Rosetta silent file (secondary structure, phi, psi, omega in degrees, C-alpha in Angstrom):
SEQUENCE: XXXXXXXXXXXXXXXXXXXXXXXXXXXXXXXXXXXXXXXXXXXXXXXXXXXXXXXXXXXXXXXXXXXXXXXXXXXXXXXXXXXXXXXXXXXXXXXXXXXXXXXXXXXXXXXXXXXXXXXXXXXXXXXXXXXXXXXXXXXXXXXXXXXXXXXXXXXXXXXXXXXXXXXXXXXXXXXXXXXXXXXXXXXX
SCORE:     score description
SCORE:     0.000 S_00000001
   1 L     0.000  136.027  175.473    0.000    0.000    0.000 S_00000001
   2 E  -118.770  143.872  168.721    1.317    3.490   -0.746 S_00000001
   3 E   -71.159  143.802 -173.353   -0.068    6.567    0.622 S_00000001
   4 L   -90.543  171.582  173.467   -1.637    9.909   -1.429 S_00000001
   5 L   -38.796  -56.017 -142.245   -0.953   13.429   -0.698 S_00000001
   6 L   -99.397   45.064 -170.811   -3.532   13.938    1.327 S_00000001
   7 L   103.762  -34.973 -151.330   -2.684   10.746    3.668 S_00000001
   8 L   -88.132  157.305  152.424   -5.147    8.240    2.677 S_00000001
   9 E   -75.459  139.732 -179.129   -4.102    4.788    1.515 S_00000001
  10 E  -140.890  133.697 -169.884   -3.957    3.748   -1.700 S_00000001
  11 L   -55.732  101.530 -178.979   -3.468    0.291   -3.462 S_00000001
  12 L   -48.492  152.193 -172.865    0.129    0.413   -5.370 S_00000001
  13 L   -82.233  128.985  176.295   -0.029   -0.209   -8.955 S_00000001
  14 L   -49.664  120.277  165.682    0.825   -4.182   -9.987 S_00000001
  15 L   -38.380  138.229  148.777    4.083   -4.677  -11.433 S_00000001
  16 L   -45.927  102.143  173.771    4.092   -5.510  -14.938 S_00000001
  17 L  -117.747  100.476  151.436    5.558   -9.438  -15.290 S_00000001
  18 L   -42.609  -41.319 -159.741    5.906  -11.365  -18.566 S_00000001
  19 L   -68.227  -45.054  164.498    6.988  -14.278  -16.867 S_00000001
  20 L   -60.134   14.899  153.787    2.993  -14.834  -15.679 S_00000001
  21 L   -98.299  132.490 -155.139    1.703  -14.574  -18.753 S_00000001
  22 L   -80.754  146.813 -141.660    1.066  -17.992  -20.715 S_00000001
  23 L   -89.452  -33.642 -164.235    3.686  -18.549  -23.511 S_00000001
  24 E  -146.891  114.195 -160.497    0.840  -19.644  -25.738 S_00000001
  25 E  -130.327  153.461 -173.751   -3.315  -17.796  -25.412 S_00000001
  26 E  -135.269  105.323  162.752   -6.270  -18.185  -27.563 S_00000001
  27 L   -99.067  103.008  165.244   -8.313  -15.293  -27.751 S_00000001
  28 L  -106.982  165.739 -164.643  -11.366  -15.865  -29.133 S_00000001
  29 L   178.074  169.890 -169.362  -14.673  -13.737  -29.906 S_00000001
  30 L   -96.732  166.601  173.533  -17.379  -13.088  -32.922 S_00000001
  31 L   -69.702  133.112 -178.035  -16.549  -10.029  -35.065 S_00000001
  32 L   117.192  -15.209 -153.726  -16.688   -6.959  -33.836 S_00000001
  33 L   -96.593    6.024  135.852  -15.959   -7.654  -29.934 S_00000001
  34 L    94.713   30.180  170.716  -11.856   -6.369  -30.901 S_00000001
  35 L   -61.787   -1.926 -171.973  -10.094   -9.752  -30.080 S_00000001
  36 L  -104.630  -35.194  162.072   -7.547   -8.298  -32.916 S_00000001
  37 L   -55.435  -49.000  168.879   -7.372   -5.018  -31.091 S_00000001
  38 H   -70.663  -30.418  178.217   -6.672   -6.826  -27.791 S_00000001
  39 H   -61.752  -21.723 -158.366   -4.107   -9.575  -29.224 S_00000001
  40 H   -93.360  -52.216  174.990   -2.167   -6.431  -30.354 S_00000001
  41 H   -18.921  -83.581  174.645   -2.575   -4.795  -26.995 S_00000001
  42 H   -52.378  -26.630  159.388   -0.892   -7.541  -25.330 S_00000001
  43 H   -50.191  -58.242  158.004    1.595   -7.760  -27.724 S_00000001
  44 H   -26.034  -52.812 -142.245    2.676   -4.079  -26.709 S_00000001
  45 H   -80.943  -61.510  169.563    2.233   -5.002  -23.641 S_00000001
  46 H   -42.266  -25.035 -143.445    4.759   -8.109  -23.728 S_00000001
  47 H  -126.024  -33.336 -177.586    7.369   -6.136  -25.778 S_00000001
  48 L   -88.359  164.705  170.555    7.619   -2.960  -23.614 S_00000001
  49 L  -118.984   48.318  136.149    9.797   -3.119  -20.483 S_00000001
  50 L   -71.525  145.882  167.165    7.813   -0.458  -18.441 S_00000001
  51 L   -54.056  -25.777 -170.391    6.415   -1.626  -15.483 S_00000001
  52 L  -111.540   42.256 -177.668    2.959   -0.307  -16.535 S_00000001
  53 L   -72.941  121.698    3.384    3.395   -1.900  -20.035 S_00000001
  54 L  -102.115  143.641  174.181    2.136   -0.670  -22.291 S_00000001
  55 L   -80.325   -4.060 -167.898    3.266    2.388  -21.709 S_00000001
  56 L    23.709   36.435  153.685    3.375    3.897  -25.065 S_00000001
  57 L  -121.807   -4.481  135.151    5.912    6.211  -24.815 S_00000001
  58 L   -26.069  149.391 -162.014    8.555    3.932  -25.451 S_00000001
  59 H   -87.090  -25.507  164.257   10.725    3.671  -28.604 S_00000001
  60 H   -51.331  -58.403 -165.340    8.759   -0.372  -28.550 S_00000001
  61 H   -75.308  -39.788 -167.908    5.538    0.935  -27.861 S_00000001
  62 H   -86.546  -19.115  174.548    5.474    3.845  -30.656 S_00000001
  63 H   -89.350  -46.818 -166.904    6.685    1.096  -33.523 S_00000001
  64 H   -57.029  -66.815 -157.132    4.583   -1.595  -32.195 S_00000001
  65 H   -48.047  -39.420 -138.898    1.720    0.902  -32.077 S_00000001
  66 H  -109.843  -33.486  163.016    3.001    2.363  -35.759 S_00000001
  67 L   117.810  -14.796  159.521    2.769   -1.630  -36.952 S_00000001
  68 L   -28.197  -33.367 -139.727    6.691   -1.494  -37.434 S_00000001
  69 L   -93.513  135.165 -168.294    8.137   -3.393  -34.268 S_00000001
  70 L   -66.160  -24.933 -167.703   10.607   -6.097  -35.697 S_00000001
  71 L  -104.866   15.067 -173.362    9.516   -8.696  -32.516 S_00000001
  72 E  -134.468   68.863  144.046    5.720   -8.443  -33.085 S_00000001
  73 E   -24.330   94.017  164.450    4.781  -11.412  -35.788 S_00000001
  74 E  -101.675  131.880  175.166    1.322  -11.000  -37.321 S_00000001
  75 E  -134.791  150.595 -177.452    0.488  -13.994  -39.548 S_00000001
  76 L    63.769   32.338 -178.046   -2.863  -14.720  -41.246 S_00000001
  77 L   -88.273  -36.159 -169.768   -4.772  -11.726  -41.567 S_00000001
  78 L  -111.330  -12.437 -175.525   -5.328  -11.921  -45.045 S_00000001
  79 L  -129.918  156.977  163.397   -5.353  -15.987  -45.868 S_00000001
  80 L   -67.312  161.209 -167.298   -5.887  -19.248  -44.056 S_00000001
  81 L   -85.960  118.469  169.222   -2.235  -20.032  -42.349 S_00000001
  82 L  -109.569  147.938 -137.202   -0.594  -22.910  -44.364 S_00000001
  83 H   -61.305  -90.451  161.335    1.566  -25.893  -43.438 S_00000001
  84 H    58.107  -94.337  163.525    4.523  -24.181  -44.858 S_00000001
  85 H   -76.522    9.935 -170.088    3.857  -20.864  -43.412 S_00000001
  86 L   -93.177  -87.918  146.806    3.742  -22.708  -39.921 S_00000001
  87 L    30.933  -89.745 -176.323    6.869  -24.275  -40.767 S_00000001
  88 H   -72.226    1.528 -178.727    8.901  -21.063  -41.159 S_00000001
  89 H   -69.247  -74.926  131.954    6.837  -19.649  -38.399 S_00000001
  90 H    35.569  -59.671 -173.821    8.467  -22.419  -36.492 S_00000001
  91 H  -100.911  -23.264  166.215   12.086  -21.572  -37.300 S_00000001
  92 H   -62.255  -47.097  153.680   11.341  -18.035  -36.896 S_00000001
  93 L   -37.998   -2.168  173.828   10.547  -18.706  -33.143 S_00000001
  94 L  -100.215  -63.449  142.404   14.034  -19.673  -32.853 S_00000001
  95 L     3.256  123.020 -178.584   15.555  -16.433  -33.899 S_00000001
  96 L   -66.207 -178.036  161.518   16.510  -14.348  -31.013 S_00000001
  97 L   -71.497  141.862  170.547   14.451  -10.906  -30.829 S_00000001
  98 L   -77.812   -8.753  174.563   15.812   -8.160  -32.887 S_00000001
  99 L  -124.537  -50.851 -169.865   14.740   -5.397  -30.229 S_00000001
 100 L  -116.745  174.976 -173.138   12.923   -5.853  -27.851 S_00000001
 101 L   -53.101  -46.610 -175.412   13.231   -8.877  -24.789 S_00000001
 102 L  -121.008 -177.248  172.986   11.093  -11.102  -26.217 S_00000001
 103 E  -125.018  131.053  117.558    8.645  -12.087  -29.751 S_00000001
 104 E   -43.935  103.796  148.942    5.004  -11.995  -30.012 S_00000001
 105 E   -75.810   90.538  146.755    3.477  -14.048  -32.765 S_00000001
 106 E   -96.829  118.073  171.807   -0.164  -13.171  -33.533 S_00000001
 107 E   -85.290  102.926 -169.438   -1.889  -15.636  -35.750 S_00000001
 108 L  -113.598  160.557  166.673   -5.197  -14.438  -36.472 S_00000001
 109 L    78.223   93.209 -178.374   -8.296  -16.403  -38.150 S_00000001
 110 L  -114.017  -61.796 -154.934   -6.116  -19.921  -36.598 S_00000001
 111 L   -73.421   56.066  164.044   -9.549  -21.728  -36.802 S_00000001
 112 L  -161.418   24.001  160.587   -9.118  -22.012  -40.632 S_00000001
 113 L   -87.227  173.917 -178.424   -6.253  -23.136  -40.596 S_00000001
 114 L   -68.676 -177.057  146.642   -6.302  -27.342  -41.994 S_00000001
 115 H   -54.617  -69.332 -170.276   -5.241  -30.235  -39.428 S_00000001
 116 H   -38.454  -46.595  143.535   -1.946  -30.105  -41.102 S_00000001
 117 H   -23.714  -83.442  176.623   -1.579  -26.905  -40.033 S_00000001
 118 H   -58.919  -32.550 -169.935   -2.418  -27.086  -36.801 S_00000001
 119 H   -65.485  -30.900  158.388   -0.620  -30.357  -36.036 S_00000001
 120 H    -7.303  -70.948  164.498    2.039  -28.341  -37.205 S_00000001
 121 H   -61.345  -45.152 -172.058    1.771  -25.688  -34.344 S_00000001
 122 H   -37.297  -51.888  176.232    1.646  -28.824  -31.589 S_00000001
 123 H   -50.154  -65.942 -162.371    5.269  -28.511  -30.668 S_00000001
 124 H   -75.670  -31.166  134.656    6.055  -25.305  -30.815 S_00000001
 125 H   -19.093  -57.346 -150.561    3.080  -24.237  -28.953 S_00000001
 126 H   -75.084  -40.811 -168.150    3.329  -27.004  -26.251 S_00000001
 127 L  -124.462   49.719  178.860    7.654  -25.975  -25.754 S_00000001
 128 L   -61.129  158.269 -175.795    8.230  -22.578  -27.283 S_00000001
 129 L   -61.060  118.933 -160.818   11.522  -20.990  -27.219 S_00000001
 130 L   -39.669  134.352  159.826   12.220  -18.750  -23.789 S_00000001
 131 L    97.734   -1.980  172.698   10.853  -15.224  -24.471 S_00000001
 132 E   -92.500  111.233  169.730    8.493  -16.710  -27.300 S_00000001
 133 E  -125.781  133.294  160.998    4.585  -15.934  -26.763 S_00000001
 134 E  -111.561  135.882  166.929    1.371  -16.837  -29.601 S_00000001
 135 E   -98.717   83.543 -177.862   -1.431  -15.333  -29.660 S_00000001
 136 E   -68.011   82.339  172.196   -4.221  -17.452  -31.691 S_00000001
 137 L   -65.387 -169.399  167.734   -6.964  -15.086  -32.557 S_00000001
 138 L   151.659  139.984  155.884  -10.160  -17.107  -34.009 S_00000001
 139 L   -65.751  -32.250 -168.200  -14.025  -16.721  -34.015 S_00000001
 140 L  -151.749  110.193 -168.996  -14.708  -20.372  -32.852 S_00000001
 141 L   -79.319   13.937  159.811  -11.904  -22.007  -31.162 S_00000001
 142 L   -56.636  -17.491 -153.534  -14.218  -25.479  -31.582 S_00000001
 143 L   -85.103  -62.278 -175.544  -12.732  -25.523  -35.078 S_00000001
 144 L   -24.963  143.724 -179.027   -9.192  -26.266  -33.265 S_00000001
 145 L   -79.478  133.111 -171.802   -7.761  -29.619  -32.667 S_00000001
 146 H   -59.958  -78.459 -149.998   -8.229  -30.468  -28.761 S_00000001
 147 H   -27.838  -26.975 -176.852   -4.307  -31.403  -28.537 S_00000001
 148 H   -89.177  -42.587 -173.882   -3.894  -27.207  -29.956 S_00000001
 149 H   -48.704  -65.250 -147.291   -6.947  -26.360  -27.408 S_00000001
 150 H   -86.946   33.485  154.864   -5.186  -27.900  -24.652 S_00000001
 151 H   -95.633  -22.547 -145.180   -1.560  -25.867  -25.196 S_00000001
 152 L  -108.536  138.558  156.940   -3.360  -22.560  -24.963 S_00000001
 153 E   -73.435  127.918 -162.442   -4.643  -20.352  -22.306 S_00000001
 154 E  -105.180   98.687  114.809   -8.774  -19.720  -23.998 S_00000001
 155 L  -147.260  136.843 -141.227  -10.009  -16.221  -23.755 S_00000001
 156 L   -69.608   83.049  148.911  -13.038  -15.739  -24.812 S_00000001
 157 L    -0.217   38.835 -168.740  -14.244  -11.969  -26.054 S_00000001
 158 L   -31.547  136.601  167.603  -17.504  -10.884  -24.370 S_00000001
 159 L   -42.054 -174.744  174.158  -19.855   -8.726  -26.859 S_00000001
 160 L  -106.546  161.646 -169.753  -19.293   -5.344  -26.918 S_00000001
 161 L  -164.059   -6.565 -172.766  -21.393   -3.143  -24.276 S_00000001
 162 L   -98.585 -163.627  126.268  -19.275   -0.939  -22.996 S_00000001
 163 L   -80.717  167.409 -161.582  -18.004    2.597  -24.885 S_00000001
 164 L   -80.101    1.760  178.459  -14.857    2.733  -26.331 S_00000001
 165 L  -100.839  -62.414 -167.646  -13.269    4.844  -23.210 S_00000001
 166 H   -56.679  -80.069 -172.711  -14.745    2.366  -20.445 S_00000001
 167 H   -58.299   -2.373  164.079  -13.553   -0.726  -22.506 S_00000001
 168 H   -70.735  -48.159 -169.009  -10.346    0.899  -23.125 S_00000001
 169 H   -69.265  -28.899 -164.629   -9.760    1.559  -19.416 S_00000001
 170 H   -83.126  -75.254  164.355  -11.235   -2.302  -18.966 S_00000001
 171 H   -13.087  -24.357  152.359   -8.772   -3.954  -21.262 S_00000001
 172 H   -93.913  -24.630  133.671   -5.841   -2.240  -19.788 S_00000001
 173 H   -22.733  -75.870 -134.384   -6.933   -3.289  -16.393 S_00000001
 174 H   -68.564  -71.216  170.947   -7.633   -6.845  -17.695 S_00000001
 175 H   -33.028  -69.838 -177.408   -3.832   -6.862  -18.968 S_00000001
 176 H   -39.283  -45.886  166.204   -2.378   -5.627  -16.166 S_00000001
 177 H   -88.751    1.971  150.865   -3.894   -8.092  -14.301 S_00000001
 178 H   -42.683  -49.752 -160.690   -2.940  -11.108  -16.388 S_00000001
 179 L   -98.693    4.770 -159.962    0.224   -9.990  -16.157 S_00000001
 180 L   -98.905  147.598  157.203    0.552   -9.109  -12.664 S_00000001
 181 L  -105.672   79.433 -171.141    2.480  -11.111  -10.232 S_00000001
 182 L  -144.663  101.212  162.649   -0.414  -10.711   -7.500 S_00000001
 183 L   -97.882   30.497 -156.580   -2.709  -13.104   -7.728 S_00000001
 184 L  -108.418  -62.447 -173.303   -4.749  -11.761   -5.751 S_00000001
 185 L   -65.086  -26.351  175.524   -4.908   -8.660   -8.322 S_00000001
 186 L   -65.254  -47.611 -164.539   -5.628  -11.436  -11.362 S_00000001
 187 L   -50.845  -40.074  164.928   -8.391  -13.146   -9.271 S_00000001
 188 L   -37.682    0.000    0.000   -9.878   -9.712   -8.781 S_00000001
């Protein structure tokens, strides 16, 4: 607890940890509810080293933000993901980061990728490289092979209901407490 000016107690703000965030997350949601907008979040978020990451005044934060940052993988935005591009995904996950501590892989639309595909992912997923996280966007992670379900941390996009300032402020909350090592502040 830290105190305010005028005395009072006040809860300190949760450290920022990558290490308590799961190496490999499946965010899924129907269109519109901004699972592509949050996958990227957390990618900032993973990539900056402020404690209150992200902070976005970082030299990380303004290229990640700008779509630029060399350690933030996007694959499969415009096509299904093919065995192949898994493949070199694969060896790219090996590759130290060019910037920042760690890599972020977001895969989005994963539930169209084939079985080959996915069985693909089964390794690298299950034993990723230290400092290696994916992010599996997808409308309906049923499509997924359980052995790919059951590498992944699942969650699952609520409609939207909020305004875009309240679900801003909830989604940086949400991180923060993913990411916190208080589990006390996650459970919360």
């Amino acid at each position: 607890m830290e105190t305010c000016g005028n005395g009072a107690l006040k809860a300190a703000e949760p450290e920022f940890s990558i290490e308590t965030f799961p190496h490999s997350a499946i965010i899924e949601g129907e269109e519109g509810t901004g699972k592509e907008a949050f996958a990227d979040r957390i990618a900032r978020a993973l990539i900056c080293k402020s404690k209150s990451a992200p902070c976005g005044l970082c030299s990380d934060c303004k290229k990640a933000e700008a779509g630029v940052h060399p350690d933030i993988i996007k694959l499969g935005a415009e096509q299904e993901l093919k065995v192949d591009e898994v493949r070199e995904l694969r060896r790219n996950a090996y590759i130290r980061p060019n910037e920042a501590d760690v890599k972020a892989f977001i895969v989005y639309n994963c539930d169209k990728m084939n079985l080959n595909a996915q069985n693909a992912m089964l390794n690298i997923l299950e034993e990723p490289p230290r400092g290696v996280f994916f992010l599996l966007v997808c409308e309906n992670r049923a499509l997924l092979l359980p052995t790919v379900l059951s590498r992944c941390a699942v969650y699952r996009m609520p409609p939207p209901e909020l305004t875009d300032a309240e679900d801003d402020e909830r989604v940086s909350g949400f991180i923060k407490a993913l990411c916190s090592k208080s589990e006390f502040q996650f459970l919360s």
